[in-house]
CSV table of C-alpha atoms in Angstrom, one decimal:
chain,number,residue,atom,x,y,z
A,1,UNK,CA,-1.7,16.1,-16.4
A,2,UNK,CA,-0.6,12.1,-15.6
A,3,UNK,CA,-0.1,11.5,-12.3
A,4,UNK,CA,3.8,10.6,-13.2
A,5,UNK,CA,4.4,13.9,-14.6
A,6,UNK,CA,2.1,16.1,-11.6
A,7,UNK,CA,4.0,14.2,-8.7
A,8,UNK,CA,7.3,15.0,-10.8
A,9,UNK,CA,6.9,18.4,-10.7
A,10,UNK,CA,6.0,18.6,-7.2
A,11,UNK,CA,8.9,17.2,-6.7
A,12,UNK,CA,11.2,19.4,-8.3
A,13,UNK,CA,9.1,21.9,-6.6
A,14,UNK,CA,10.2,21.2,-3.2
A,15,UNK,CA,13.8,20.7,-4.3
A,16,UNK,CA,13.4,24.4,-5.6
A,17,UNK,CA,13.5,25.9,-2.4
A,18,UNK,CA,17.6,26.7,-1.4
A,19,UNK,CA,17.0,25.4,2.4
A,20,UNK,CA,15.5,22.2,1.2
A,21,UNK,CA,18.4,21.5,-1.6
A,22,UNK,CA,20.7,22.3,1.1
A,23,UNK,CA,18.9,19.5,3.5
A,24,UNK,CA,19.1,16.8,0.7
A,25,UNK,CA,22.6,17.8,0.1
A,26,UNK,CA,23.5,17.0,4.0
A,27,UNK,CA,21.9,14.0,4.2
A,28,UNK,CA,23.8,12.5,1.3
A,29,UNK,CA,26.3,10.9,3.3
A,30,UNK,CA,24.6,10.4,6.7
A,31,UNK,CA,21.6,10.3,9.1
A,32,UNK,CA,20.7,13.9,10.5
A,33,UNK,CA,18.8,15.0,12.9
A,34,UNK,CA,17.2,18.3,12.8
A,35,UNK,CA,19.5,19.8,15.4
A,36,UNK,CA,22.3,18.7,13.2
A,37,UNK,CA,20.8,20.1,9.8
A,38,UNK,CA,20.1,23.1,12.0
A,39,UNK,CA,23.6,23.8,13.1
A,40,UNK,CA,24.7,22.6,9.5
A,41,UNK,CA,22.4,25.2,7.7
A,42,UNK,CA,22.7,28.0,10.6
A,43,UNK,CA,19.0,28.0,9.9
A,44,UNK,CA,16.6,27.5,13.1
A,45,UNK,CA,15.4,24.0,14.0
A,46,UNK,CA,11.9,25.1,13.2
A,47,UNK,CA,12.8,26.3,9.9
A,48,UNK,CA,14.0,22.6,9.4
A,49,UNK,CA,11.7,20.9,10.7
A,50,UNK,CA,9.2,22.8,8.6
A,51,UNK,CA,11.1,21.9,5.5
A,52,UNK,CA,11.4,18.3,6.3
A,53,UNK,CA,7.9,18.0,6.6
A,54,UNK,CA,7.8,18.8,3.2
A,55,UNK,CA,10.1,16.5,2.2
A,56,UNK,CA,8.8,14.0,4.5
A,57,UNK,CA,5.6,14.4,2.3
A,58,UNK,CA,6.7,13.8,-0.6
A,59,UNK,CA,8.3,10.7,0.6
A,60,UNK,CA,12.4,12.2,-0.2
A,61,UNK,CA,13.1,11.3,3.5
A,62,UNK,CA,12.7,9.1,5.7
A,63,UNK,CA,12.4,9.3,9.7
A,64,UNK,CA,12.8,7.0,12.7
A,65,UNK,CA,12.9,8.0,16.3
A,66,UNK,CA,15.6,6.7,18.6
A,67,UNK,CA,16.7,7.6,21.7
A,68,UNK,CA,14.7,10.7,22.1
A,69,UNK,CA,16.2,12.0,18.8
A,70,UNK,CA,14.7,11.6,15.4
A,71,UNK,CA,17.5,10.7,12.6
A,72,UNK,CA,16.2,11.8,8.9
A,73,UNK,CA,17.8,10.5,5.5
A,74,UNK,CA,17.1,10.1,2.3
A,75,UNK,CA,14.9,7.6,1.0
A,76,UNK,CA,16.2,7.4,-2.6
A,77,UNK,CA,19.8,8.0,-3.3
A,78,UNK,CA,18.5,8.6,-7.1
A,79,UNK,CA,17.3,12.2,-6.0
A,80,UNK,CA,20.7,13.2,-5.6
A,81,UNK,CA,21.0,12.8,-9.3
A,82,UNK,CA,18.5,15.3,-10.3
A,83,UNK,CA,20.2,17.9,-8.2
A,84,UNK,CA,24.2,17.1,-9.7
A,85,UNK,CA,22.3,17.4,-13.1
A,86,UNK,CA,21.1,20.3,-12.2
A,87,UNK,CA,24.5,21.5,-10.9
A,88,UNK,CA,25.8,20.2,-14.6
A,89,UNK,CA,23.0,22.2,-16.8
A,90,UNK,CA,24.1,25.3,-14.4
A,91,UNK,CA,28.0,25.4,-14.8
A,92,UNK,CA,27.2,24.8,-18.7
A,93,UNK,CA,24.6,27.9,-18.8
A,94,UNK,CA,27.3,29.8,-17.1
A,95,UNK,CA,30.5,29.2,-19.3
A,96,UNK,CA,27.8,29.9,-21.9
A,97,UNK,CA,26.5,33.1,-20.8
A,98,UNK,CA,30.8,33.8,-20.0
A,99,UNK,CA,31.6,33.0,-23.9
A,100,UNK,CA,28.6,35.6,-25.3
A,101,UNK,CA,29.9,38.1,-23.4
């Protein structure tokens, strides 16, 4: 498999798993930190903090420590694409399954 395609499909990989969508989907608009996602998600901050070391390495986010706090966001706005596309292909697979019915 080219490299292109392999790192592509790790990368919808990691956006496969419902907390880690659910991170990307937060930090659309703003810089998190992993208390914030944590309260956000009503998931535990090591349950974050687990998942954005995933996404940390596959380089979707981005990190930078200030103030005792480390603020995460996304490093490429373009990754919110793939997951409204997503939403799209779902809502259409729905009305179709509706319309069979």
């Amino acid at each position: 498999m080219e490299e292109q395609a392999y790192r592509a499909s790790r990368l919808l990989r990691a956006l496969g798993s419902p907390v880690r969508y659910s991170i990307v989907k937060e930090l659309e608009n703003r810089k998190m930190t992993p208390g914030e996602l944590s309260a956000s998600l009503r998931r535990k901050v090591s349950t974050i903090s687990d998942h954005l070391q995933v996404l940390r390495s596959l380089d979707i986010v981005r990190y930078e420590g200030r103030s005792g706090k480390v603020l995460y966001w996304l490093k490429y706005g373009d990754i919110l694409g793939i997951l409204n596309t997503a939403e799209k292909c779902v809502s259409k697979m729905k009305l179709e399954t509706s319309a069979l019915r």
